[in-house]
Short mmCIF file of C-alpha atoms and ligand atoms in Angstrom, two decimals:
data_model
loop_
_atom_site.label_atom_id
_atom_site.label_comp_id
_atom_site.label_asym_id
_atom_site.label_seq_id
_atom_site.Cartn_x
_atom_site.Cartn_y
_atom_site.Cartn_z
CA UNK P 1 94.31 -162.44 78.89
CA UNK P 2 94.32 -159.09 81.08
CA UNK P 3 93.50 -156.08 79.27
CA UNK P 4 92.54 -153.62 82.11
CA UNK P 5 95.71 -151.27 83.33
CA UNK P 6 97.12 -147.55 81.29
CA UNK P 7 98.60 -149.39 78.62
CA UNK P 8 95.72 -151.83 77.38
CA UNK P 9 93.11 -149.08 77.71
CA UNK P 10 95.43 -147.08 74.68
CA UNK P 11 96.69 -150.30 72.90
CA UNK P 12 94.73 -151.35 69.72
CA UNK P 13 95.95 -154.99 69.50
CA UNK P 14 98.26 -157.02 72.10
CA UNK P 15 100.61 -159.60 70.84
CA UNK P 16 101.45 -162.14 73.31
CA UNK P 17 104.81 -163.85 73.66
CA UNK P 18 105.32 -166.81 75.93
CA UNK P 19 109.00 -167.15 76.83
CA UNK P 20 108.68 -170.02 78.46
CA UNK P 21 107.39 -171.88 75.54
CA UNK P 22 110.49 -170.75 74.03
CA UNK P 23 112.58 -172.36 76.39
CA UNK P 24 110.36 -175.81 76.47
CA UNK P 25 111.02 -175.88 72.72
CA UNK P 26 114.85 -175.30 72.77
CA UNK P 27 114.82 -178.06 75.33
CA UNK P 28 112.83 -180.36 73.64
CA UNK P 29 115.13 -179.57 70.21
CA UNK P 30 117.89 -180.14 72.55
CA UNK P 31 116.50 -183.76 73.66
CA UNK P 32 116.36 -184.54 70.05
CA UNK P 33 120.30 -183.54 69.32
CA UNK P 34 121.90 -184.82 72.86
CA UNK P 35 124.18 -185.32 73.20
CA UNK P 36 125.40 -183.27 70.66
CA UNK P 37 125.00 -179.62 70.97
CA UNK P 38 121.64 -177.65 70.28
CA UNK P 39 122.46 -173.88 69.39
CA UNK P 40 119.74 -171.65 68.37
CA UNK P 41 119.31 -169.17 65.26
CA UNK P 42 118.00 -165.40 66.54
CA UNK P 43 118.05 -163.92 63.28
CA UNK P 44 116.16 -160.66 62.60
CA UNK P 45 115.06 -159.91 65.77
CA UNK P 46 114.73 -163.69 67.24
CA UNK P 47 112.44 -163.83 64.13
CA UNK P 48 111.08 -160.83 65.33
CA UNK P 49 110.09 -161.76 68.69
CA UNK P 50 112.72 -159.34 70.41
CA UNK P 51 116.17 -160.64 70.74
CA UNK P 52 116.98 -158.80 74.01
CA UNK P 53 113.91 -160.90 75.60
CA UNK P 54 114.56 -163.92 73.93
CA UNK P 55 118.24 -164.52 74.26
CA UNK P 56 118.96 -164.59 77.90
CA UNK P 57 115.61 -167.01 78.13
CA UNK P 58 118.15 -169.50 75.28
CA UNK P 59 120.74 -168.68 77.77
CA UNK P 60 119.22 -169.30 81.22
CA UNK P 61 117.87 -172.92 79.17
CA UNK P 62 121.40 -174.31 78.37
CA UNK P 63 121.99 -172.74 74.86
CA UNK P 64 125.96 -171.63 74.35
CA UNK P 65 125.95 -171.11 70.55
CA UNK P 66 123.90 -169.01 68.92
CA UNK P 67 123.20 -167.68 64.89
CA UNK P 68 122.53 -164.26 63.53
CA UNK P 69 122.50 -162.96 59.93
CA UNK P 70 123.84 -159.73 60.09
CA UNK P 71 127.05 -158.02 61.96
CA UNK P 72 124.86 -155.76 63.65
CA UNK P 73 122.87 -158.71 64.70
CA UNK P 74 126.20 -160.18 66.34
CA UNK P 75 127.32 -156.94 67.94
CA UNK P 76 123.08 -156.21 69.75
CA UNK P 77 123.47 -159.58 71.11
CA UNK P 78 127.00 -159.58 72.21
CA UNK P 79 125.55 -156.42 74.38
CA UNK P 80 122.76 -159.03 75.52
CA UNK P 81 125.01 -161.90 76.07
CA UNK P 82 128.95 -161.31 76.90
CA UNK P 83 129.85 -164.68 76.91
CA UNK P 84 127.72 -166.32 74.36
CA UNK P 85 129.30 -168.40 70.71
CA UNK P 86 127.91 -166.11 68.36
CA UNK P 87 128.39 -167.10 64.76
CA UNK P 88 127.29 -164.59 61.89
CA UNK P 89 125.98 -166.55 58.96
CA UNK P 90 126.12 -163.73 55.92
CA UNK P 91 130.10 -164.03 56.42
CA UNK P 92 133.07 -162.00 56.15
CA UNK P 93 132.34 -159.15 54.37
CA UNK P 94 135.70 -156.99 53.00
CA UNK P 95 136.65 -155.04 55.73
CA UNK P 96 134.73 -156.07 58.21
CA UNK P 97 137.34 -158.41 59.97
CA UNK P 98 138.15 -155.52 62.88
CA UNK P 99 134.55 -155.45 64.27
CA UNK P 100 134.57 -159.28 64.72
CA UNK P 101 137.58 -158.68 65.90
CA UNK P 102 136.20 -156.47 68.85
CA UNK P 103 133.03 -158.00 69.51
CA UNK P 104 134.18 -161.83 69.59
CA UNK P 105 131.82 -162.64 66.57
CA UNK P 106 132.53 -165.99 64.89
CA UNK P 107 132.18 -165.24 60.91
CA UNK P 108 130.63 -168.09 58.78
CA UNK P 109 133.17 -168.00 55.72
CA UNK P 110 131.60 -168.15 52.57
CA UNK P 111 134.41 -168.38 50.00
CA UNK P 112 138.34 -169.07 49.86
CA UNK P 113 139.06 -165.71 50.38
CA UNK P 114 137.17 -164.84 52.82
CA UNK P 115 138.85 -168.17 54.44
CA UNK P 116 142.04 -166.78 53.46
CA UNK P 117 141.35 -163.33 55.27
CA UNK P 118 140.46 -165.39 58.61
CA UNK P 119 142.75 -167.51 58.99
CA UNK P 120 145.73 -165.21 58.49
CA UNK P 121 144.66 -163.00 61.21
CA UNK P 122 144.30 -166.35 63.05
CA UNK P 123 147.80 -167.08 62.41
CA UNK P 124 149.29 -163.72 64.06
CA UNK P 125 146.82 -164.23 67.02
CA UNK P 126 146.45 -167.72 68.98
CA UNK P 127 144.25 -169.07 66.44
CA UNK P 128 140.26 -167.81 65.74
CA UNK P 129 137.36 -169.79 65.41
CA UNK P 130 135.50 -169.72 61.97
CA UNK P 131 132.83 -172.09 60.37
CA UNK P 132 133.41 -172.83 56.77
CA UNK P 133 130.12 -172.84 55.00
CA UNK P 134 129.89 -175.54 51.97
CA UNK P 135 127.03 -175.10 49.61
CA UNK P 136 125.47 -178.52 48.86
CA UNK P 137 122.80 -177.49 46.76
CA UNK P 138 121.10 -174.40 47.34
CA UNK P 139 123.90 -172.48 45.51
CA UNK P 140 123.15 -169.48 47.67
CA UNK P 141 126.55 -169.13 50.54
CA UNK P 142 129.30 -170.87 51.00
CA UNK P 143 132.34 -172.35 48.82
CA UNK P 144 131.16 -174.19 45.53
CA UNK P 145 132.14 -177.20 44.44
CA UNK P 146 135.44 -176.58 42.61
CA UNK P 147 136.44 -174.23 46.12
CA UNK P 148 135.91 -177.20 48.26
CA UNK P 149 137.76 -179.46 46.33
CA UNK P 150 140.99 -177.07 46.38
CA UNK P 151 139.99 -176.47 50.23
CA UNK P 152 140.29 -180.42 50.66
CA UNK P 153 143.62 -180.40 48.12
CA UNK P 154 144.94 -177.63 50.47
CA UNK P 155 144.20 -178.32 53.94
CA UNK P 156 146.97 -175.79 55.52
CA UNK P 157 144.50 -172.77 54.43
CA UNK P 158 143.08 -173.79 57.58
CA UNK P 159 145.77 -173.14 59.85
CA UNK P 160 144.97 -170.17 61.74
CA UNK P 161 141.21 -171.09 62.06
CA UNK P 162 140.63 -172.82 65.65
CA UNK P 163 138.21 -174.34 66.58
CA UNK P 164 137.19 -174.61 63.01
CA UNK P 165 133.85 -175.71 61.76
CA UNK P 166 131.85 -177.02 58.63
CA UNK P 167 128.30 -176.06 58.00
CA UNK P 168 126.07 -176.76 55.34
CA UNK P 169 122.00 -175.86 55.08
CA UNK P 170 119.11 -177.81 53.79
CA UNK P 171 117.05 -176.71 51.01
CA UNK P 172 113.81 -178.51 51.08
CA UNK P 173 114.06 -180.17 54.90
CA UNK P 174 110.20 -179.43 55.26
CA UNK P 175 109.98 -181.63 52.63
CA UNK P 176 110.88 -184.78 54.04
CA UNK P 177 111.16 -187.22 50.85
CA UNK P 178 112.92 -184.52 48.34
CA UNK P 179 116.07 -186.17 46.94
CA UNK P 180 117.85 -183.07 47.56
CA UNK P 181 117.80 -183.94 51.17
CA UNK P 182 119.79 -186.94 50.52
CA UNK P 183 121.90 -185.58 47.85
CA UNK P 184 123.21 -183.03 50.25
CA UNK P 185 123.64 -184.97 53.13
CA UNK P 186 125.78 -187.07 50.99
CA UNK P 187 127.97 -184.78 49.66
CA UNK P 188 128.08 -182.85 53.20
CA UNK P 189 129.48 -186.58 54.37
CA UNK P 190 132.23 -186.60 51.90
CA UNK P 191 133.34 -183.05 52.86
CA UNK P 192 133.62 -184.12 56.47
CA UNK P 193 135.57 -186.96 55.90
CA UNK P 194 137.73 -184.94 53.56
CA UNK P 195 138.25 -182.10 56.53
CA UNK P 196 137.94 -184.49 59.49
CA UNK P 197 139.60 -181.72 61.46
CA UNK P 198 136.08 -179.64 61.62
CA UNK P 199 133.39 -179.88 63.95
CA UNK P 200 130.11 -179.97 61.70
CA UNK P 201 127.00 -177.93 62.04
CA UNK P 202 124.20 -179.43 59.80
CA UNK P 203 119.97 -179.61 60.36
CA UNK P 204 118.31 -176.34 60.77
CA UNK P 205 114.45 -176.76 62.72
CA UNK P 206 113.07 -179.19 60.00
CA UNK P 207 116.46 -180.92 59.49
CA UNK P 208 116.29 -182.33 63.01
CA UNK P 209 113.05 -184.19 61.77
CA UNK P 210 114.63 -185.98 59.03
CA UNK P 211 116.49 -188.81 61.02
CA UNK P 212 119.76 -189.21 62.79
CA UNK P 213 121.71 -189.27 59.44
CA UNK P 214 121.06 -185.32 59.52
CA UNK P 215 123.24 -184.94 62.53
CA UNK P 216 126.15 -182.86 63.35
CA UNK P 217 128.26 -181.29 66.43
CA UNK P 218 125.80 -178.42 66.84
CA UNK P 219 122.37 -178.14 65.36
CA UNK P 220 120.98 -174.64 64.20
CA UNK P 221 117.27 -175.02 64.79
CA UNK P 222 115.58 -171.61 64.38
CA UNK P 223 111.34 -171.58 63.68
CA UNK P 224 110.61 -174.21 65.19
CA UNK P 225 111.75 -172.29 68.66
CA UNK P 226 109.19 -169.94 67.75
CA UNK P 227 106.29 -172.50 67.60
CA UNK P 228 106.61 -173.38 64.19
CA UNK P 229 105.76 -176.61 62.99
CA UNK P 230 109.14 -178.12 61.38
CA UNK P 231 107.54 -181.97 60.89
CA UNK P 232 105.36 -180.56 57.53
CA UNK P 233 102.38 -182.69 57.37
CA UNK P 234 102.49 -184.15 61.15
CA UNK P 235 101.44 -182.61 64.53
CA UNK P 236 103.28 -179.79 65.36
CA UNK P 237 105.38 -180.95 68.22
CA UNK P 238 106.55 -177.67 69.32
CA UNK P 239 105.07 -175.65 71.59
CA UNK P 240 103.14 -172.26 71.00
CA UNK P 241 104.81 -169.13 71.05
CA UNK P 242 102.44 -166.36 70.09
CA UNK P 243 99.16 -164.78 70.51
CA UNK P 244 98.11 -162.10 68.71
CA UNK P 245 94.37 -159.97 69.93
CA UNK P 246 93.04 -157.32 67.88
CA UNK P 247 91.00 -155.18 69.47
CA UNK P 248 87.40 -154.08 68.28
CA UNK P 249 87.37 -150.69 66.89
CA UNK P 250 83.85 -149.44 65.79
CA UNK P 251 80.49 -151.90 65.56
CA UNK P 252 78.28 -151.40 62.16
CA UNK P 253 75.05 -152.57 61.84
CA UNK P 254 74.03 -152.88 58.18
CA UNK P 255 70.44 -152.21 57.29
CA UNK P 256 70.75 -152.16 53.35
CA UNK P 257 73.59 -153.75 51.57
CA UNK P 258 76.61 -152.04 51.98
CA UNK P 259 80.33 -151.86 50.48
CA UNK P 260 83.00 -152.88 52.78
CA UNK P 261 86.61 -151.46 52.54
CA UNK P 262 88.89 -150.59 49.78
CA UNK P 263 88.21 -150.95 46.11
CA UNK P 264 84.62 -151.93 47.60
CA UNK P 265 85.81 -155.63 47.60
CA UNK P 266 82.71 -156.86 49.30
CA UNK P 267 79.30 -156.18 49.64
CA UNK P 268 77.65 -156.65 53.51
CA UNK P 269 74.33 -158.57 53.39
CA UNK P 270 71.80 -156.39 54.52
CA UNK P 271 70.80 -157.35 58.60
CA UNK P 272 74.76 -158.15 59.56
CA UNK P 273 76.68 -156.61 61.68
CA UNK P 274 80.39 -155.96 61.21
CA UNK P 275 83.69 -155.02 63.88
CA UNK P 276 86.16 -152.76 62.57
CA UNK P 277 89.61 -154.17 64.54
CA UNK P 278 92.44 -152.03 64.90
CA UNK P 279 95.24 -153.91 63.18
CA UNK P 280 96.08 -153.82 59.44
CA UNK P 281 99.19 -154.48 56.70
CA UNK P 282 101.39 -151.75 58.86
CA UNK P 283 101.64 -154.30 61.09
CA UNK P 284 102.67 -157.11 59.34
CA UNK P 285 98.99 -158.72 58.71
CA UNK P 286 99.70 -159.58 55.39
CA UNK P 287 97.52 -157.95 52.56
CA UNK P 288 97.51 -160.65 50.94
CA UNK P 289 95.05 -161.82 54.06
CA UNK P 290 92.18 -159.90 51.99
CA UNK P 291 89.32 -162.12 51.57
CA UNK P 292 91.52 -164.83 53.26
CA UNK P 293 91.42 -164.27 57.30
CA UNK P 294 89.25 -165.59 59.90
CA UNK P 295 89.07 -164.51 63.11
CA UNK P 296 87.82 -166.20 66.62
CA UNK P 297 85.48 -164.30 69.44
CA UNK P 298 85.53 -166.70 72.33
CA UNK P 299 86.19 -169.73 70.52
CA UNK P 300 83.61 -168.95 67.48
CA UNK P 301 85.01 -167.95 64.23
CA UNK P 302 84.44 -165.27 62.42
CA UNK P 303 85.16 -164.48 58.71
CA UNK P 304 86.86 -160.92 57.62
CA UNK P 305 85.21 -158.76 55.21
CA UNK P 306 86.75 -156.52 52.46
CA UNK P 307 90.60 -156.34 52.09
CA UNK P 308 93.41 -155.19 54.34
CA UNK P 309 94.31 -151.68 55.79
CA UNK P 310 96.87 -150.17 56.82
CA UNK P 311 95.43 -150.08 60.04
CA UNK P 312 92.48 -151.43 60.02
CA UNK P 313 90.34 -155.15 59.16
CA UNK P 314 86.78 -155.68 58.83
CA UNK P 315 85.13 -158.83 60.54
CA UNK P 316 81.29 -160.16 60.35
CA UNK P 317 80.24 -160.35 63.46
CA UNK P 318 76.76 -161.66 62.78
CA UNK P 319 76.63 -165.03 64.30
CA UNK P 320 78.61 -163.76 67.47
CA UNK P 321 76.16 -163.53 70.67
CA UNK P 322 75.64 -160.25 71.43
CA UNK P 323 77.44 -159.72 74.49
CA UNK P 324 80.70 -159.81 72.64
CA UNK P 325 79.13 -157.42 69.64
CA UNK P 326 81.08 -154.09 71.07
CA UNK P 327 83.61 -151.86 71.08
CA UNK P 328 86.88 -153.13 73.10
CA UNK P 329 86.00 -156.49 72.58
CA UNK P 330 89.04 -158.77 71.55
CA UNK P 331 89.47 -160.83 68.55
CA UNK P 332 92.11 -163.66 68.12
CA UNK P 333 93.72 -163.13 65.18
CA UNK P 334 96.88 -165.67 65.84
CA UNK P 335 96.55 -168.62 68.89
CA UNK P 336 94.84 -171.69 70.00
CA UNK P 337 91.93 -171.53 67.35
CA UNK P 338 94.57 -170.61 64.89
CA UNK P 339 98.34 -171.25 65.30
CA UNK P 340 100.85 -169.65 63.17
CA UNK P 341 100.77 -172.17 60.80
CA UNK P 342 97.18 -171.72 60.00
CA UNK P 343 97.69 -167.87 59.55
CA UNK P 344 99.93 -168.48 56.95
CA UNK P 345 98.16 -170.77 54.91
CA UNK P 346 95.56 -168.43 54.63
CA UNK P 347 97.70 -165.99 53.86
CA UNK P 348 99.80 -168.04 50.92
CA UNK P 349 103.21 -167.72 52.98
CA UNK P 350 105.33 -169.63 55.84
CA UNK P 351 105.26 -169.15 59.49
CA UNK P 352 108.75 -167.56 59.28
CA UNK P 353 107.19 -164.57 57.12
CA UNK P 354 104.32 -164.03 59.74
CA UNK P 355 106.67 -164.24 62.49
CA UNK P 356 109.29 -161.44 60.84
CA UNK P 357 106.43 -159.41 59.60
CA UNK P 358 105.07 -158.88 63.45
CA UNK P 359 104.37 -155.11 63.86
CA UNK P 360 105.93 -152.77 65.90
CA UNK P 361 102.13 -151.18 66.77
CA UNK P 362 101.47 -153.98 68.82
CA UNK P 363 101.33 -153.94 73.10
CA UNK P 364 103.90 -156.51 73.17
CA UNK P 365 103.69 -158.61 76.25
CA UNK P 366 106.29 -161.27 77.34
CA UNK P 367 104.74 -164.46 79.58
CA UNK P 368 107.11 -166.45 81.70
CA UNK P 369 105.65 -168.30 84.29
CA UNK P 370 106.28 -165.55 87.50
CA UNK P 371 104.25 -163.12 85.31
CA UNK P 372 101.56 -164.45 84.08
C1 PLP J 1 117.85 -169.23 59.03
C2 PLP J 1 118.88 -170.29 59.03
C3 PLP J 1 118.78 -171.37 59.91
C4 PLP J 1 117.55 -171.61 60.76
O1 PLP J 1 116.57 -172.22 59.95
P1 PLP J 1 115.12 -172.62 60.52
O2 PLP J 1 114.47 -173.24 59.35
O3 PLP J 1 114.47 -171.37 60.97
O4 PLP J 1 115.33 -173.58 61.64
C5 PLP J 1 119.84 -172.26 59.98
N1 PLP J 1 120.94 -172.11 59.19
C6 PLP J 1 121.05 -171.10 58.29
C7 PLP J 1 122.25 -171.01 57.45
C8 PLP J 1 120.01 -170.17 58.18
O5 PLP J 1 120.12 -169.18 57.27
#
């Protein structure tokens, strides 16, 4: 990567985005759903790669329907895409019906009332779209068991809603043989042959692994977008999406054994040599890395020292050659010698909390293939 120019002389650590991967792996999720529709969840900040970069790259690939959690989510990217589907999943919170209203969000409704609230403004306009959200079994949104059956009992509390929609989400799709996974695709099954009326949305990034029974009108792959692997144990088919470089701070020689960092966690050997990097918990590397990370110098790893900072992380540099023992030298913290995936073992998490954790301290820089 470049790091000469204004900006890379002052930045401390450079997090590298590659849109078009981002693109290849919509595409690819897109193969898998054809011809069925592929939309794509952009949640908290395209899982905080930066929505207002991201979205018009989902745009410019094909992808018409996208996800976001919050209203304010719905209303940033209606400014970023005027003529996008954009559904909000938390739903139709009381009073909140006028600012759909105005931005041309598409609520997710959770409940009968909030089905009720929708659908009689739908009645007094030409009809609104809405996607009724059925909880299977994660008993977290979306209409129970005894509210679906009256749903099913009642059909005409749907009038008003068009086009109208049924969703459902997966609880353990990165687990590819837990029952619930068939449990919920069965009892999403008899819900859409009880409301045949609705076009379904179904498998989130890992759902799309589990087989053609998982299946629906549009898909709502998020993660795996990001580079993500959504297959579990298997290769990661998607492509990588981020690179993260921290840069070297201050080089230590240790002469007599030494304490390293907070709570004097670790002890340096005497004769190493350790890099203090400039990136730490404030931006999102996880404290929970302490004693965990590795790091990689030009393809050889190297093992952190001591616990998180704030701002700072402590790597032994002993076994590095020389030539790469100094200040403004770059460490990969997130890439090819360790994808996200890898991070986050380490760290005891998920890709998705590495991703949203990504500091805002970072020289962000977005590759497409005219700027490399
Ligand atoms: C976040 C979310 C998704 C996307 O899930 P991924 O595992 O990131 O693909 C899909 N549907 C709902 C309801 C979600 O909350």
């Amino acid at each position: 990567m470049s790091t000469s120019g204004p900006a890379n002389d002052i930045a401390g650590a450079f997090l590298t985005i590659d849109l078009d991967a981002i693109a290849a792996n919509w595409r690819q999720l897109q193969g898998r759903t054809a011809p069925a529709e592929c939309g794509a969840v952009v949640k908290a900040n395209a899982y905080g790669l930066g929505i207002e970069h991201v979205a018009p790259v989902l745009w410019d690939a094909g992808c018409r329907t996208f996800f976001v959690a919050h209203i304010h989510e719905g209303i940033q990217l209606r400014e970023i895409l005027p003529e996008a589907g954009i559904t909000v999943l938390n739903g139709l919170i009381p009073g909140t019906a006028p600012v759909f209203l105005e931005h041309k969000l598409t609520p997710t409704l959770n409940s009968l009332d909030e089905i009720s609230n929708w659908a009689r403004l739908g009645r007094m306009r030409s009809g609104l779209a809405g996607w009724i959200h059925v909880d299977t079994g994660m008993s977290r949104l979306g209409l129970d068991e005894h509210e679906a059956k009256t749903l099913i009992a009642e059909p005409d509390r749907l009038t008003g809603l068009s086009p109208v929609g049924l969703m459902t989400h997966l609880a353990c799709a990165d687990m590819p043989d837990h029952p619930t996974n068939e449990l919920q695709r069965q009892a999403f099954n008899s819900y859409r042959q009880a409301l045949p009326m609705c076009r379904t949305s179904f498998a989130n990034s890992s759902g799309l692994f589990l087989g053609n029974e998982f299946t629906s009108d549009v898909s709502r792959p998020g993660v795996a977008l990001y580079g993500v692997n959504p297959t579990a144990e298997k290769t990661n088919p998607m492509r990588q999406v981020v690179e993260l470089h921290g840069k070297i701070l201050q080089v230590r020689q240790i002469d007599t054994p030494r304490p390293v960092g907070y709570g004097s966690a670790f002890e340096a050997p005497e004769g190493s040599v350790l890099a203090t990097v400039a990136v730490g918990y404030a931006d999102g590397f996880l404290r929970a890395l302490s004693g965990a990370a590795v790091g990689f110098i030009d393809g050889m790893e190297v093992p952190m020292v001591g616990r998180v900072s704030m701002d700072t992380i402590i790597f032994d540099i002993t076994a590095v050659p020389e030539r790469h023992r100094k200040v403004g030298q770059l460490i990969e913290l997130i890439g090819p010698n360790q994808p996200l995936d890898a991070i986050a073992g380490r760290a005891g998490t998920i890709g998705y909390e590495i991703l949203t954790s990504l500091g805002e301290r970072y020289h962000r820089h977005y590759r497409t293939s005219d700027s490399q």
